[in-house]
Coordinates of C-alpha atoms in Angstrom, one line a residue:
M1 CA 33.0 5.4 20.3
M2 CA 29.6 6.3 18.9
D3 CA 27.3 3.4 18.2
I4 CA 26.3 4.2 14.6
T5 CA 23.4 1.7 14.6
A6 CA 21.9 3.4 17.6
F7 CA 22.5 6.8 16.2
I8 CA 20.7 6.0 12.9
S9 CA 17.9 4.2 14.8
G10 CA 17.3 7.4 16.7
L11 CA 17.2 9.8 13.8
P12 CA 13.8 11.2 12.7
K13 CA 12.9 9.7 9.3
V14 CA 10.6 9.9 6.3
E15 CA 9.2 6.8 4.6
L16 CA 8.1 7.2 1.0
H17 CA 7.5 3.6 -0.1
V18 CA 5.4 1.6 2.3
H19 CA 2.3 -0.5 1.5
L20 CA -0.5 -0.9 3.9
V21 CA -1.0 -4.7 3.5
G22 CA 2.7 -5.4 2.7
S23 CA 3.8 -3.6 5.9
A24 CA 1.2 -5.2 8.2
S25 CA 2.8 -6.1 11.6
V26 CA 2.7 -9.7 12.9
P27 CA 0.5 -8.6 16.0
T28 CA -2.0 -6.9 13.7
V29 CA -2.2 -9.8 11.3
L30 CA -2.7 -12.2 14.2
E31 CA -5.5 -10.0 15.4
L32 CA -7.1 -10.0 11.9
A33 CA -6.5 -13.8 11.5
H34 CA -8.4 -14.5 14.7
R35 CA -11.2 -12.2 13.6
H36 CA -11.4 -14.1 10.3
P37 CA -10.2 -17.6 11.0
D38 CA -11.4 -18.9 7.6
G39 CA -9.0 -16.6 5.8
G40 CA -6.2 -19.1 5.4
V41 CA -3.7 -17.1 7.4
P42 CA -2.0 -18.9 10.4
T43 CA -3.4 -17.9 13.8
D44 CA -0.3 -19.1 15.6
E45 CA 2.6 -16.6 15.9
D46 CA 5.4 -18.9 15.0
A47 CA 3.5 -20.3 12.0
L48 CA 2.7 -16.8 10.9
R49 CA 6.3 -15.7 11.1
A50 CA 7.3 -18.8 9.0
F51 CA 4.5 -17.9 6.5
Y52 CA 6.0 -14.4 6.2
Q53 CA 9.5 -15.6 5.4
F54 CA 10.3 -14.2 1.9
T55 CA 11.2 -16.7 -0.8
D56 CA 10.5 -15.0 -4.1
F57 CA 8.2 -12.4 -5.6
A58 CA 5.5 -14.9 -6.4
H59 CA 5.4 -16.0 -2.7
F60 CA 5.3 -12.3 -1.7
I61 CA 2.2 -11.9 -3.9
E62 CA 0.7 -15.0 -2.4
V63 CA 1.2 -13.7 1.2
Y64 CA -0.1 -10.3 0.2
I65 CA -3.3 -11.7 -1.3
A66 CA -3.9 -13.9 1.8
V67 CA -3.5 -11.0 4.2
S68 CA -5.6 -8.8 2.0
S69 CA -8.4 -11.4 2.3
L70 CA -8.5 -10.7 6.1
V71 CA -9.4 -7.0 5.5
T72 CA -13.2 -7.1 5.1
T73 CA -14.5 -4.2 7.2
D74 CA -13.7 -0.6 7.8
A75 CA -12.5 -1.5 11.3
D76 CA -10.0 -3.9 9.8
V77 CA -8.6 -1.2 7.6
E78 CA -8.3 1.1 10.6
A79 CA -6.6 -1.5 12.7
L80 CA -4.2 -2.3 9.9
I81 CA -3.2 1.4 9.5
L82 CA -2.7 1.9 13.2
G83 CA -0.5 -1.2 13.4
V84 CA 1.7 0.1 10.6
A85 CA 1.8 3.6 12.3
S86 CA 2.9 2.0 15.5
D87 CA 5.8 0.2 13.8
L88 CA 6.8 3.4 11.9
A89 CA 6.8 5.3 15.2
H90 CA 9.2 2.7 16.7
Q91 CA 11.5 3.4 13.8
Q92 CA 11.3 7.2 14.4
V93 CA 9.4 7.7 11.2
R94 CA 7.6 11.1 11.4
Y95 CA 6.1 11.2 8.0
A96 CA 5.1 8.3 5.7
E97 CA 3.4 8.0 2.3
L98 CA 1.3 4.9 2.7
T99 CA 0.1 3.0 -0.4
V100 CA -3.5 1.8 -0.1
T101 CA -5.3 -0.3 -2.7
P102 CA -9.0 0.8 -2.6
D103 CA -10.2 -1.7 -5.1
S104 CA -9.1 -4.6 -3.0
H105 CA -11.2 -3.3 -0.1
L106 CA -14.2 -2.4 -2.2
L107 CA -14.2 -5.9 -3.8
A108 CA -14.1 -7.3 -0.2
G109 CA -17.4 -5.6 0.5
I110 CA -16.4 -2.4 2.3
E111 CA -18.6 0.5 1.3
P112 CA -16.9 3.4 -0.6
D113 CA -17.8 6.0 2.1
A114 CA -16.8 3.6 4.9
L115 CA -13.4 3.1 3.4
S116 CA -12.8 6.8 3.2
E117 CA -14.0 7.4 6.7
A118 CA -11.7 4.7 8.0
L119 CA -8.7 6.4 6.4
I120 CA -9.7 9.7 7.9
R121 CA -10.0 8.2 11.4
A122 CA -6.8 6.3 11.1
R123 CA -4.9 9.3 9.9
R124 CA -6.0 11.4 12.9
R125 CA -5.3 8.6 15.3
S126 CA -1.9 8.0 13.8
R127 CA -0.9 11.6 14.3
R128 CA -2.4 11.8 17.8
E129 CA -1.4 8.4 19.2
H130 CA 1.9 7.8 17.4
G131 CA 3.2 11.1 16.2
V132 CA 3.2 9.9 12.6
E133 CA 1.9 12.1 9.8
L134 CA 0.4 9.9 7.0
A135 CA -0.2 10.8 3.4
W136 CA -2.1 8.5 1.0
I137 CA -1.0 7.0 -2.3
F138 CA -3.8 5.0 -4.0
D139 CA -2.7 2.3 -6.3
I140 CA -4.3 -0.1 -8.9
P141 CA -3.7 -3.8 -8.5
G142 CA -2.4 -4.3 -12.0
E143 CA -3.3 -8.0 -12.3
L144 CA -7.0 -7.0 -12.2
G145 CA -6.6 -4.9 -15.3
L146 CA -8.1 -1.7 -16.7
E147 CA -11.5 -2.3 -15.0
S148 CA -9.9 -2.1 -11.6
G149 CA -8.0 1.0 -12.7
V150 CA -11.3 2.7 -13.6
R151 CA -12.9 1.6 -10.3
T152 CA -9.9 2.9 -8.4
I153 CA -9.9 6.4 -10.0
D154 CA -13.7 6.6 -9.7
W155 CA -13.4 6.1 -6.0
V156 CA -10.5 8.5 -5.7
E157 CA -12.4 11.2 -7.5
R158 CA -15.4 11.0 -5.2
W159 CA -14.0 9.7 -1.9
A160 CA -10.3 10.5 -1.6
P161 CA -9.8 12.0 1.9
E162 CA -7.5 14.8 3.0
G163 CA -3.9 13.8 2.8
S164 CA -4.2 12.2 -0.7
I165 CA -1.0 12.9 -2.6
G166 CA -0.3 10.2 -5.2
F167 CA -1.6 7.6 -7.6
G168 CA 0.2 4.3 -8.3
L169 CA 0.2 0.9 -10.0
G170 CA 1.3 -2.2 -8.2
G171 CA 1.1 -6.0 -8.5
P172 CA 2.8 -8.3 -11.1
E173 CA 4.4 -6.6 -14.0
I174 CA 4.6 -9.5 -16.5
G175 CA 1.5 -9.5 -18.6
V176 CA 0.3 -6.1 -17.3
P177 CA 1.2 -3.5 -20.0
R178 CA 1.5 0.0 -18.5
P179 CA 0.0 1.9 -21.5
Q180 CA -3.5 0.5 -20.8
F181 CA -3.7 2.8 -17.7
D182 CA -2.7 6.0 -19.5
E183 CA -6.2 7.6 -19.3
V184 CA -6.7 6.6 -15.7
F185 CA -3.4 8.2 -14.7
G186 CA -4.4 11.3 -16.7
R187 CA -7.5 11.6 -14.5
A188 CA -5.4 11.3 -11.4
R189 CA -2.9 13.9 -12.5
A190 CA -5.7 16.2 -13.4
M191 CA -6.7 16.0 -9.7
G192 CA -3.2 17.1 -8.7
L193 CA -2.0 13.7 -7.6
H194 CA 1.5 12.7 -8.3
S195 CA 2.1 9.7 -10.6
L196 CA 4.0 7.1 -8.6
P197 CA 3.7 3.7 -10.4
H198 CA 5.8 0.6 -9.8
A199 CA 7.9 -0.5 -12.8
G200 CA 11.1 -2.4 -13.5
E201 CA 11.0 -4.7 -10.5
T202 CA 10.5 -8.0 -12.3
T203 CA 10.7 -6.8 -15.9
G204 CA 13.2 -4.8 -17.9
P205 CA 13.8 -1.1 -18.5
E206 CA 11.1 -1.0 -21.2
T207 CA 8.5 -1.1 -18.4
I208 CA 10.1 1.9 -16.8
W209 CA 10.0 3.8 -20.0
D210 CA 6.3 2.9 -20.5
A211 CA 5.6 4.2 -17.0
I212 CA 7.3 7.5 -17.8
R213 CA 5.9 7.9 -21.3
H214 CA 2.3 6.7 -20.8
L215 CA 1.7 7.3 -17.1
G216 CA 3.7 10.5 -16.6
A217 CA 5.7 8.8 -13.8
E218 CA 7.4 11.3 -11.4
R219 CA 8.8 8.6 -9.1
I220 CA 9.3 4.9 -9.9
G221 CA 8.6 2.2 -7.4
H222 CA 11.6 -0.1 -7.4
G223 CA 12.9 0.5 -10.9
I224 CA 15.9 -1.8 -10.3
S225 CA 16.2 -2.8 -13.9
S226 CA 16.8 0.7 -15.2

């Protein structure tokens, strides 16, 4: 009798919703935590696995922010991407649309051109070393507001590397009205980027409607309240 789990595991796959920091592997995070021991992330593997145990959305955001704080150089960005690519390859993923949050890295002190070059290098190495083709979705950390949205699209317009296909909005939904980002998303769509915001994960269907009406959403991240 066929082992259906093994059969599915061996199938070639496409991954359309994967976040760079949110998908960081334990070995990669351990490497970054040792590079930056003052970042507040456990440097012991067992403690790190416990730290990663999901409890609720607020805890997820806490972990996400803590791991983001470890990414302070272009080399860190490249290491993070290659760790994700390795994990994807083990799952037989051949193509992935990877969400990157440029503003988080820029605020951490990475130069705009260095961030772009890290993405270029990592995309080439992902294809060569792991057989995974990466495409980029650049998202706004919604909790940082419209100013972050403007910084993000400014970076995208000048520095977006080859393989850029989408523009998104992530982070907490409560207290982050979607209509404030309508002009920013208009600029992204004018570049030919697809509108791929998160909506309706922790709020109701009205957030999904706002994403469709004001952001021109073509694909909704989560949308479980629809």
